[in-house]
Amino acid sequence: SHLVKLMLFLMSLSGMTMAATPEQIAAGKAIAWDRKGGNCLACHSMPEGDSPGNLGPPLIAMQARIPDRQKLYDQIYDATQLNTGSRMPPFGKYHILTETEINAVLDYLYTL
């Protein structure tokens, strides 16, 4: 409806986002932990994660550490934009993850 579109538009202007559903969070976790998907555990420790890598920073307190969702999205999309020496794969730029998948991962990360 027009009201919902207006609310989403106003929220986007203010930087607010709608709370992710449990299903969206579970989908993001599945992508993040999938060895053929996000594979975040290859380089990052995460709560409940088995055999994490230690190349990247631990993925904890993400909302407090990186409250700007767009900044974290950009980091996942292409970390080399801010750090040309980054070892993090440019998940969006190289189509490893879709925009929808990156956003699902963000929904999950913001629960950590």
PDB file of C-alpha atoms in Angstrom:
ATOM      1  CA  SER A   1       0.000   0.000   0.000  1.00  0.00           C
ATOM      2  CA  HIS A   2       0.978   3.627  -0.305  1.00  0.00           C
ATOM      3  CA  LEU A   3       1.235   4.037   3.455  1.00  0.00           C
ATOM      4  CA  VAL A   4       3.771   1.201   3.780  1.00  0.00           C
ATOM      5  CA  LYS A   5       5.838   2.607   0.901  1.00  0.00           C
ATOM      6  CA  LEU A   6       5.761   6.043   2.504  1.00  0.00           C
ATOM      7  CA  MET A   7       6.856   4.611   5.870  1.00  0.00           C
ATOM      8  CA  LEU A   8       9.732   2.695   4.264  1.00  0.00           C
ATOM      9  CA  PHE A   9      10.799   5.812   2.380  1.00  0.00           C
ATOM     10  CA  LEU A  10      10.747   7.959   5.517  1.00  0.00           C
ATOM     11  CA  MET A  11      12.644   5.290   7.463  1.00  0.00           C
ATOM     12  CA  SER A  12      15.300   5.142   4.739  1.00  0.00           C
ATOM     13  CA  LEU A  13      15.755   8.923   4.975  1.00  0.00           C
ATOM     14  CA  SER A  14      16.158   8.747   8.732  1.00  0.00           C
ATOM     15  CA  GLY A  15      18.495   5.726   8.647  1.00  0.00           C
ATOM     16  CA  MET A  16      15.975   3.583  10.489  1.00  0.00           C
ATOM     17  CA  THR A  17      15.387  -0.001   9.452  1.00  0.00           C
ATOM     18  CA  MET A  18      12.621  -2.414  10.250  1.00  0.00           C
ATOM     19  CA  ALA A  19      13.538  -5.153  12.688  1.00  0.00           C
ATOM     20  CA  ALA A  20      14.450  -8.394  10.981  1.00  0.00           C
ATOM     21  CA  THR A  21      12.189 -11.362  11.506  1.00  0.00           C
ATOM     22  CA  PRO A  22      13.515 -14.564  13.093  1.00  0.00           C
ATOM     23  CA  GLU A  23      13.289 -16.173   9.653  1.00  0.00           C
ATOM     24  CA  GLN A  24      15.416 -13.438   8.055  1.00  0.00           C
ATOM     25  CA  ILE A  25      17.991 -13.748  10.826  1.00  0.00           C
ATOM     26  CA  ALA A  26      18.110 -17.549  10.430  1.00  0.00           C
ATOM     27  CA  ALA A  27      18.549 -17.159   6.667  1.00  0.00           C
ATOM     28  CA  GLY A  28      21.427 -14.718   7.223  1.00  0.00           C
ATOM     29  CA  LYS A  29      23.101 -17.074   9.684  1.00  0.00           C
ATOM     30  CA  ALA A  30      22.805 -19.944   7.211  1.00  0.00           C
ATOM     31  CA  ILE A  31      24.473 -17.846   4.491  1.00  0.00           C
ATOM     32  CA  ALA A  32      27.191 -16.575   6.842  1.00  0.00           C
ATOM     33  CA  TRP A  33      28.044 -20.074   8.026  1.00  0.00           C
ATOM     34  CA  ASP A  34      27.760 -21.796   4.620  1.00  0.00           C
ATOM     35  CA  ARG A  35      31.217 -22.843   3.446  1.00  0.00           C
ATOM     36  CA  LYS A  36      30.044 -22.281  -0.155  1.00  0.00           C
ATOM     37  CA  GLY A  37      28.266 -18.999   0.648  1.00  0.00           C
ATOM     38  CA  GLY A  38      29.415 -16.274   2.993  1.00  0.00           C
ATOM     39  CA  ASN A  39      31.879 -18.563   4.755  1.00  0.00           C
ATOM     40  CA  CYS A  40      32.459 -15.929   7.448  1.00  0.00           C
ATOM     41  CA  LEU A  41      33.870 -18.535   9.836  1.00  0.00           C
ATOM     42  CA  ALA A  42      36.837 -19.061   7.521  1.00  0.00           C
ATOM     43  CA  CYS A  43      38.260 -15.738   8.707  1.00  0.00           C
ATOM     44  CA  HIS A  44      36.168 -14.546  11.668  1.00  0.00           C
ATOM     45  CA  SER A  45      35.241 -15.935  15.045  1.00  0.00           C
ATOM     46  CA  MET A  46      31.540 -15.713  15.804  1.00  0.00           C
ATOM     47  CA  PRO A  47      29.445 -16.803  18.769  1.00  0.00           C
ATOM     48  CA  GLU A  48      28.714 -20.532  18.561  1.00  0.00           C
ATOM     49  CA  GLY A  49      31.033 -20.875  15.550  1.00  0.00           C
ATOM     50  CA  ASP A  50      33.164 -24.011  15.297  1.00  0.00           C
ATOM     51  CA  SER A  51      36.728 -23.844  13.953  1.00  0.00           C
ATOM     52  CA  PRO A  52      36.817 -20.103  13.217  1.00  0.00           C
ATOM     53  CA  GLY A  53      39.657 -18.417  11.415  1.00  0.00           C
ATOM     54  CA  ASN A  54      41.526 -15.464  12.832  1.00  0.00           C
ATOM     55  CA  LEU A  55      42.395 -13.349   9.779  1.00  0.00           C
ATOM     56  CA  GLY A  56      39.530 -10.931  10.366  1.00  0.00           C
ATOM     57  CA  PRO A  57      38.185  -9.313  13.514  1.00  0.00           C
ATOM     58  CA  PRO A  58      35.717 -11.261  15.654  1.00  0.00           C
ATOM     59  CA  LEU A  59      32.110 -10.680  14.658  1.00  0.00           C
ATOM     60  CA  ILE A  60      30.737  -9.608  18.025  1.00  0.00           C
ATOM     61  CA  ALA A  61      28.840  -6.528  19.232  1.00  0.00           C
ATOM     62  CA  MET A  62      28.295  -5.560  15.613  1.00  0.00           C
ATOM     63  CA  GLN A  63      25.485  -3.061  16.245  1.00  0.00           C
ATOM     64  CA  ALA A  64      27.689  -1.167  18.704  1.00  0.00           C
ATOM     65  CA  ARG A  65      30.865  -1.443  16.635  1.00  0.00           C
ATOM     66  CA  ILE A  66      29.406  -0.554  13.221  1.00  0.00           C
ATOM     67  CA  PRO A  67      25.996   1.055  13.734  1.00  0.00           C
ATOM     68  CA  ASP A  68      25.907   2.394  10.158  1.00  0.00           C
ATOM     69  CA  ARG A  69      24.317  -0.477   8.215  1.00  0.00           C
ATOM     70  CA  GLN A  70      25.408   0.971   4.855  1.00  0.00           C
ATOM     71  CA  LYS A  71      29.038   1.031   6.002  1.00  0.00           C
ATOM     72  CA  LEU A  72      28.900  -2.653   6.949  1.00  0.00           C
ATOM     73  CA  TYR A  73      27.059  -3.466   3.708  1.00  0.00           C
ATOM     74  CA  ASP A  74      29.815  -1.699   1.737  1.00  0.00           C
ATOM     75  CA  GLN A  75      32.474  -3.645   3.639  1.00  0.00           C
ATOM     76  CA  ILE A  76      30.881  -6.959   2.688  1.00  0.00           C
ATOM     77  CA  TYR A  77      30.081  -5.831  -0.867  1.00  0.00           C
ATOM     78  CA  ASP A  78      33.693  -4.823  -1.586  1.00  0.00           C
ATOM     79  CA  ALA A  79      36.161  -4.461   1.290  1.00  0.00           C
ATOM     80  CA  THR A  80      38.889  -3.369  -1.133  1.00  0.00           C
ATOM     81  CA  GLN A  81      37.153  -0.002  -1.623  1.00  0.00           C
ATOM     82  CA  LEU A  82      38.311   1.109   1.830  1.00  0.00           C
ATOM     83  CA  ASN A  83      41.369  -1.121   2.142  1.00  0.00           C
ATOM     84  CA  THR A  84      43.065  -2.098  -1.107  1.00  0.00           C
ATOM     85  CA  GLY A  85      45.075  -4.742   0.743  1.00  0.00           C
ATOM     86  CA  SER A  86      42.031  -6.428   2.262  1.00  0.00           C
ATOM     87  CA  ARG A  87      41.961 -10.208   2.058  1.00  0.00           C
ATOM     88  CA  MET A  88      38.183 -10.201   2.347  1.00  0.00           C
ATOM     89  CA  PRO A  89      36.558 -11.297  -0.901  1.00  0.00           C
ATOM     90  CA  PRO A  90      34.388  -8.640  -2.551  1.00  0.00           C
ATOM     91  CA  PHE A  91      31.210 -10.670  -2.073  1.00  0.00           C
ATOM     92  CA  GLY A  92      28.895  -8.321  -3.964  1.00  0.00           C
ATOM     93  CA  LYS A  93      31.284  -7.035  -6.599  1.00  0.00           C
ATOM     94  CA  TYR A  94      32.165 -10.586  -7.697  1.00  0.00           C
ATOM     95  CA  HIS A  95      28.581 -11.862  -7.342  1.00  0.00           C
ATOM     96  CA  ILE A  96      29.483 -14.339  -4.607  1.00  0.00           C
ATOM     97  CA  LEU A  97      26.432 -13.105  -2.701  1.00  0.00           C
ATOM     98  CA  THR A  98      23.408 -11.232  -3.983  1.00  0.00           C
ATOM     99  CA  GLU A  99      22.203  -7.949  -2.491  1.00  0.00           C
ATOM    100  CA  THR A 100      19.416  -9.892  -0.757  1.00  0.00           C
ATOM    101  CA  GLU A 101      21.912 -12.374   0.696  1.00  0.00           C
ATOM    102  CA  ILE A 102      24.211  -9.607   1.938  1.00  0.00           C
ATOM    103  CA  ASN A 103      21.261  -7.922   3.637  1.00  0.00           C
ATOM    104  CA  ALA A 104      20.275 -11.229   5.253  1.00  0.00           C
ATOM    105  CA  VAL A 105      23.830 -11.616   6.570  1.00  0.00           C
ATOM    106  CA  LEU A 106      23.621  -8.061   7.947  1.00  0.00           C
ATOM    107  CA  ASP A 107      20.350  -8.924   9.709  1.00  0.00           C
ATOM    108  CA  TYR A 108      22.156 -11.832  11.373  1.00  0.00           C
ATOM    109  CA  LEU A 109      25.340  -9.910  12.182  1.00  0.00           C
ATOM    110  CA  TYR A 110      23.355  -7.227  13.972  1.00  0.00           C
ATOM    111  CA  THR A 111      22.108  -9.874  16.403  1.00  0.00           C
ATOM    112  CA  LEU A 112      25.679 -10.651  17.476  1.00  0.00           C
TER     113      LEU A 112
END
